[in-house]
Tab-separated table of C-alpha atoms in Angstrom:
chain	number	residue	atom	x	y	z
A	1	MET	CA	95.700	-17.358	-13.869
A	2	GLU	CA	98.266	-20.181	-13.999
A	3	LEU	CA	99.051	-20.615	-10.140
A	4	TYR	CA	102.419	-22.313	-9.367
A	5	LYS	CA	103.878	-23.303	-5.564
A	6	ALA	CA	107.472	-22.634	-4.411
A	7	GLU	CA	109.035	-25.099	-1.995
A	8	ILE	CA	111.912	-24.684	0.132
A	9	LEU	CA	115.249	-25.152	-1.276
A	10	ILE	CA	117.418	-23.464	1.532
A	11	ASP	CA	116.001	-24.090	5.140
A	12	GLN	CA	117.580	-21.408	7.083
A	13	ARG	CA	116.550	-17.735	7.587
A	14	HIS	CA	118.462	-14.830	6.363
A	15	LEU	CA	117.523	-11.254	7.920
A	16	LEU	CA	117.336	-9.599	3.906
A	17	GLY	CA	117.692	-12.434	1.234
A	18	GLU	CA	118.189	-10.640	-2.057
A	19	GLY	CA	120.019	-10.732	-5.721
A	20	PRO	CA	120.013	-14.440	-6.684
A	21	VAL	CA	122.589	-14.927	-9.311
A	22	TRP	CA	122.729	-18.271	-11.265
A	23	ASP	CA	125.798	-19.680	-12.111
A	24	LYS	CA	125.354	-22.034	-15.204
A	25	ASP	CA	129.139	-22.955	-15.280
A	26	ASN	CA	129.071	-24.281	-12.243
A	27	ASN	CA	125.915	-25.081	-11.750
A	28	THR	CA	125.441	-22.913	-8.263
A	29	LEU	CA	123.152	-20.476	-6.905
A	30	HIS	CA	124.428	-17.317	-5.397
A	31	TYR	CA	122.659	-14.387	-3.430
A	32	VAL	CA	123.177	-12.125	-0.530
A	33	ASP	CA	122.068	-11.663	2.902
A	34	ILE	CA	122.131	-7.753	2.493
A	35	MET	CA	122.069	-6.473	6.439
A	36	ASN	CA	124.257	-9.500	7.556
A	37	ASN	CA	126.897	-8.347	5.161
A	38	ALA	CA	127.444	-12.086	3.426
A	39	LEU	CA	127.159	-13.462	-0.043
A	40	HIS	CA	125.839	-17.279	0.307
A	41	SER	CA	126.319	-19.792	-2.361
A	42	LEU	CA	124.701	-23.377	-3.172
A	43	ASN	CA	126.329	-25.731	-5.528
A	44	MET	CA	123.158	-27.766	-6.901
A	45	THR	CA	125.961	-30.652	-7.731
A	46	THR	CA	127.129	-31.299	-4.401
A	47	GLY	CA	125.007	-29.738	-2.370
A	48	VAL	CA	127.840	-27.704	-0.918
A	49	ARG	CA	126.827	-24.293	0.833
A	50	THR	CA	129.583	-21.597	1.152
A	51	ARG	CA	129.639	-17.932	3.063
A	52	ILE	CA	131.945	-15.039	2.267
A	53	GLY	CA	131.220	-12.602	4.929
A	54	LEU	CA	132.044	-8.986	4.124
A	55	THR	CA	132.524	-5.830	5.988
A	56	GLN	CA	129.800	-3.604	4.584
A	57	ASN	CA	126.432	-4.400	3.415
A	58	ILE	CA	125.833	-5.943	-0.118
A	59	GLY	CA	122.999	-4.988	-1.885
A	60	CYS	CA	124.020	-6.951	-5.309
A	61	PHE	CA	126.737	-8.467	-7.080
A	62	ALA	CA	127.151	-10.300	-10.500
A	63	LEU	CA	129.851	-13.013	-11.446
A	64	ARG	CA	132.777	-11.869	-13.331
A	65	GLU	CA	134.257	-13.493	-16.462
A	66	LYS	CA	138.093	-13.995	-15.106
A	67	GLY	CA	136.482	-15.441	-11.580
A	68	GLY	CA	135.080	-13.335	-8.678
A	69	PHE	CA	132.591	-10.723	-8.292
A	70	ILE	CA	131.588	-7.620	-9.384
A	71	MET	CA	129.579	-6.345	-6.019
A	72	GLY	CA	127.291	-2.955	-5.236
A	73	LEU	CA	128.259	-2.644	-1.366
A	74	ALA	CA	127.578	-0.074	1.433
A	75	ALA	CA	129.857	2.912	-0.081
A	76	GLY	CA	130.717	1.846	-3.729
A	77	ILE	CA	131.098	-0.598	-6.266
A	78	TYR	CA	134.092	-3.218	-5.734
A	79	LEU	CA	136.040	-6.257	-7.813
A	80	ARG	CA	136.533	-9.220	-5.509
A	81	SER	CA	139.022	-12.175	-7.140
A	82	SER	CA	138.084	-15.137	-6.573
A	83	ASP	CA	140.104	-16.064	-3.656
A	84	GLY	CA	139.203	-12.962	-2.082
A	85	THR	CA	142.726	-11.905	-2.023
A	86	HIS	CA	142.333	-8.838	-3.907
A	87	ILE	CA	139.412	-6.677	-3.330
A	88	SER	CA	139.341	-3.019	-5.272
A	89	LYS	CA	136.875	0.013	-5.037
A	90	LEU	CA	135.850	1.400	-8.663
A	91	PRO	CA	136.526	5.278	-8.934
A	92	SER	CA	133.266	5.707	-9.474
A	93	PRO	CA	130.226	6.121	-8.731
A	94	ASP	CA	130.043	7.565	-5.404
A	95	PHE	CA	126.915	7.048	-3.392
A	96	ASP	CA	125.389	9.492	-1.288
A	97	PRO	CA	125.975	9.073	1.922
A	98	HIS	CA	122.621	8.617	2.852
A	99	THR	CA	122.349	5.518	0.749
A	100	ARG	CA	123.495	1.839	0.307
A	101	ALA	CA	123.506	-0.435	-2.710
A	102	ASN	CA	120.571	-2.118	-3.282
A	103	ASP	CA	119.584	-4.338	-6.353
A	104	GLY	CA	121.574	-4.783	-9.673
A	105	LYS	CA	122.668	-7.009	-12.366
A	106	CYS	CA	124.823	-7.194	-15.234
A	107	ASP	CA	122.867	-6.926	-18.704
A	108	PRO	CA	123.558	-9.337	-21.847
A	109	ASP	CA	126.408	-7.159	-22.737
A	110	GLY	CA	128.174	-7.165	-19.739
A	111	ARG	CA	127.439	-3.664	-18.260
A	112	PHE	CA	126.927	-3.748	-14.677
A	113	TRP	CA	123.648	-2.005	-13.514
A	114	CYS	CA	123.688	-0.857	-9.708
A	115	GLY	CA	120.856	1.002	-7.962
A	116	THR	CA	120.836	2.507	-4.206
A	117	ALA	CA	118.447	3.177	-1.363
A	118	ASP	CA	117.454	5.412	1.142
A	119	GLN	CA	119.033	4.550	4.646
A	120	VAL	CA	116.638	7.276	5.788
A	121	ASP	CA	113.290	7.435	4.825
A	122	GLY	CA	111.732	10.087	2.603
A	123	VAL	CA	114.683	11.588	1.452
A	124	LEU	CA	114.772	10.100	-1.938
A	125	LYS	CA	118.357	9.984	-2.357
A	126	GLY	CA	118.175	6.285	-4.110
A	127	GLU	CA	120.141	6.500	-7.566
A	128	LEU	CA	120.639	4.119	-10.547
A	129	PHE	CA	124.015	3.655	-12.454
A	130	VAL	CA	125.536	1.739	-14.914
A	131	VAL	CA	129.304	0.684	-15.332
A	132	THR	CA	130.808	-0.258	-18.569
A	133	PRO	CA	133.607	-3.011	-18.981
A	134	ASP	CA	136.035	-0.296	-20.443
A	135	GLY	CA	135.572	1.449	-17.343
A	136	ARG	CA	133.044	4.068	-18.024
A	137	CYS	CA	130.319	5.010	-15.380
A	138	ALA	CA	126.854	7.126	-15.996
A	139	LYS	CA	124.060	8.253	-13.332
A	140	LEU	CA	120.904	7.319	-15.624
A	141	LEU	CA	118.156	8.219	-12.934
A	142	ASP	CA	118.062	9.658	-9.342
A	143	LYS	CA	115.815	10.871	-6.740
A	144	LEU	CA	114.783	7.558	-5.767
A	145	ALA	CA	113.398	5.693	-2.817
A	146	CYS	CA	114.184	2.237	-3.407
A	147	ALA	CA	116.221	0.969	-6.522
A	148	ASN	CA	115.421	-2.423	-7.089
A	149	GLY	CA	114.211	-4.732	-10.296
A	150	LEU	CA	116.043	-4.956	-13.476
A	151	ALA	CA	115.412	-6.404	-16.815
A	152	PHE	CA	116.835	-6.302	-20.196
A	153	LYS	CA	115.452	-6.624	-23.405
A	154	GLY	CA	117.264	-5.365	-26.863
A	155	ASP	CA	117.329	-1.524	-25.970
A	156	THR	CA	114.500	-1.802	-23.514
A	157	VAL	CA	115.410	-1.471	-20.141
A	158	TYR	CA	112.675	-2.317	-17.581
A	159	PHE	CA	113.274	-1.053	-13.878
A	160	ILE	CA	111.219	-0.799	-10.473
A	161	ASP	CA	111.791	2.263	-7.809
A	162	SER	CA	109.174	0.440	-5.193
A	163	PRO	CA	107.320	2.567	-3.773
A	164	ARG	CA	106.339	3.954	-6.789
A	165	ARG	CA	104.582	0.455	-6.891
A	166	ARG	CA	105.254	0.425	-10.866
A	167	VAL	CA	107.301	-1.273	-13.218
A	168	GLU	CA	108.964	1.193	-15.535
A	169	GLN	CA	110.194	0.768	-18.974
A	170	TYR	CA	112.759	2.930	-20.849
A	171	THR	CA	115.034	2.888	-23.976
A	172	PHE	CA	118.820	2.946	-23.427
A	173	ASP	CA	120.954	4.349	-25.709
A	174	ALA	CA	124.641	2.344	-25.245
A	175	GLU	CA	126.406	5.292	-26.326
A	176	SER	CA	125.777	8.082	-24.923
A	177	LEU	CA	124.719	5.909	-21.482
A	178	THR	CA	121.372	7.341	-21.336
A	179	LEU	CA	117.941	6.552	-20.649
A	180	SER	CA	114.323	7.659	-22.105
A	181	ASP	CA	110.786	7.419	-23.269
A	182	MET	CA	109.888	6.135	-19.698
A	183	ARG	CA	106.362	4.506	-19.991
A	184	ILE	CA	104.771	2.396	-17.415
A	185	ALA	CA	104.808	-0.908	-18.038
A	186	VAL	CA	103.060	-2.358	-15.270
A	187	GLU	CA	101.104	-0.897	-12.180
A	188	ILE	CA	100.972	-3.125	-8.777
A	189	ASP	CA	97.995	-3.399	-7.342
A	190	PRO	CA	98.686	-1.796	-3.522
A	191	ALA	CA	97.290	-5.300	-1.959
A	192	HIS	CA	99.624	-7.353	-3.560
A	193	GLY	CA	102.605	-5.517	-1.557
A	194	LEU	CA	105.660	-3.428	-3.127
A	195	PRO	CA	107.248	-4.519	-6.367
A	196	ASP	CA	110.943	-5.794	-5.257
A	197	GLY	CA	113.769	-7.740	-7.395
A	198	MET	CA	112.703	-8.827	-11.036
A	199	THR	CA	113.994	-11.043	-14.014
A	200	MET	CA	112.458	-12.164	-17.698
A	201	ASP	CA	111.701	-15.283	-19.265
A	202	THR	CA	112.655	-15.941	-23.034
A	203	GLU	CA	108.998	-14.698	-24.088
A	204	GLY	CA	109.906	-11.352	-22.471
A	205	MET	CA	107.399	-11.565	-19.921
A	206	LEU	CA	108.659	-10.416	-16.481
A	207	TRP	CA	108.837	-12.031	-13.391
A	208	VAL	CA	108.366	-9.810	-10.147
A	209	ALA	CA	108.525	-10.303	-6.264
A	210	HIS	CA	106.460	-8.942	-4.016
A	211	TRP	CA	107.556	-7.932	-0.805
A	212	GLY	CA	104.606	-7.721	1.520
A	213	GLY	CA	102.589	-9.896	-0.695
A	214	GLY	CA	104.232	-13.582	-0.585
A	215	PHE	CA	104.477	-14.297	-4.197
A	216	VAL	CA	106.435	-13.779	-7.698
A	217	GLY	CA	103.921	-12.174	-10.238
A	218	ARG	CA	104.472	-13.181	-14.250
A	219	TYR	CA	103.801	-9.974	-15.945
A	220	ASP	CA	103.331	-9.311	-19.888
A	221	PRO	CA	105.062	-5.990	-20.205
A	222	ALA	CA	103.095	-5.131	-23.222
A	223	THR	CA	99.294	-5.234	-21.504
A	224	GLY	CA	100.479	-4.696	-17.790
A	225	GLU	CA	98.542	-8.162	-17.212
A	226	MET	CA	99.380	-10.600	-14.434
A	227	LEU	CA	99.582	-14.420	-16.461
A	228	ALA	CA	100.718	-16.469	-13.294
A	229	LYS	CA	101.601	-16.293	-10.064
A	230	VAL	CA	103.775	-18.416	-7.634
A	231	THR	CA	102.830	-18.551	-4.039
A	232	VAL	CA	105.857	-18.273	-1.435
A	233	PRO	CA	105.225	-19.171	1.905
A	234	ALA	CA	107.037	-15.849	3.343
A	235	SER	CA	105.303	-12.414	2.991
A	236	GLN	CA	108.748	-10.644	2.140
A	237	SER	CA	109.538	-12.298	-1.151
A	238	SER	CA	112.471	-9.885	-2.449
A	239	SER	CA	113.860	-11.257	-5.438
A	240	CYS	CA	113.986	-14.047	-7.833
A	241	CYS	CA	116.169	-15.540	-11.098
A	242	PHE	CA	116.020	-18.724	-13.613
A	243	GLY	CA	118.629	-21.267	-13.397
A	244	GLY	CA	118.767	-25.063	-13.322
A	245	GLU	CA	120.311	-27.232	-15.974
A	246	ASP	CA	117.222	-26.150	-18.321
A	247	MET	CA	117.098	-22.531	-16.596
A	248	GLN	CA	113.338	-23.506	-16.093
A	249	THR	CA	113.964	-23.397	-12.346
A	250	LEU	CA	112.717	-20.190	-10.040
A	251	PHE	CA	114.935	-19.347	-7.444
A	252	ILE	CA	113.384	-16.971	-4.893
A	253	THR	CA	114.842	-14.731	-1.748
A	254	SER	CA	112.996	-13.676	1.015
A	255	ALA	CA	113.529	-11.456	4.288
A	256	ALA	CA	112.681	-12.190	7.775
A	257	ILE	CA	112.957	-8.255	8.796
A	258	GLY	CA	110.256	-8.179	11.488
A	259	LYS	CA	108.490	-11.517	10.780
A	260	ASP	CA	109.292	-13.491	13.888
A	261	ASP	CA	105.970	-14.709	13.485
A	262	GLU	CA	106.648	-16.457	9.895
A	263	PRO	CA	108.533	-20.074	10.156
A	264	HIS	CA	109.928	-20.075	6.669
A	265	ALA	CA	110.471	-16.023	6.519
A	266	GLY	CA	114.032	-15.711	5.158
A	267	LYS	CA	114.307	-18.768	3.331
A	268	ILE	CA	115.233	-19.409	-0.061
A	269	PHE	CA	112.678	-21.324	-2.100
A	270	ALA	CA	112.470	-22.926	-5.617
A	271	VAL	CA	109.933	-24.097	-8.633
A	272	HIS	CA	110.333	-25.819	-11.718
A	273	LEU	CA	107.994	-24.027	-14.327
A	274	PRO	CA	107.083	-24.641	-17.892
A	275	TYR	CA	108.967	-21.067	-18.828
A	276	LYS	CA	112.722	-20.929	-19.354
A	277	GLY	CA	114.652	-17.701	-17.990
A	278	VAL	CA	117.190	-15.506	-19.254
A	279	ASP	CA	120.680	-16.305	-18.232
A	280	SER	CA	122.942	-14.195	-15.715
A	281	PRO	CA	125.306	-12.513	-17.804
A	282	LYS	CA	128.966	-11.887	-16.351
A	283	PHE	CA	130.928	-8.592	-15.976
A	284	PRO	CA	134.020	-8.715	-18.403
A	285	GLY	CA	135.944	-6.326	-16.495
């Protein structure tokens, strides 16, 4: 197995760092701190960091082609202008009050996928939604505990509900906005923690952050085999995305919840790899 080691990129503790997104047009990494209601950015050219404070937990987001963000917040999905002067809530979906937005991203066709996570353990009220640029919205999955990592290849969708300890594979119908033909692509060893956020490289391999495992694993979804491992000096590795000028840098978020004994918990990490990742698509709406 190939072994790599991530290094500290941003030497700041975040309570629940998550959802990294690469902005290739501006050479900028964006990510959220869910529990601190903040969207952070680091311009890799200038080194300038910015923070957008919000009034709700922010679980996920994507860039918009016209500027600004589409964001999954505690109460629903919102559109935010570049300067923050206009924020509007989409009429649907309606989140169950026992949940909040968790992981999400845009697929290569610009549809925004957003999952929700239980705020009360064991109620299984989490759901997975998709919003299209022309305004359609559909609930794709329900009875989830913690909707998490997503990755896309053609009409194949990879999805993680963390407590199930697996990566599920579905076929997506873009006309009916439905998922079908579920199979288990990857089973996660309980000794490796919970699967969390996820991205894909150009070879179709999945990179899965391991919450409680302190690493990101590269998996072949055809066989379920772990091919490579990126160790992270923070046990609660939460998500990852590829970026950098050559799209070969893996950016990794982490969390500091309950980890006062870990000096690097909640920091942001990076590692340059011999693999090229897929883009972070934008939302056209």
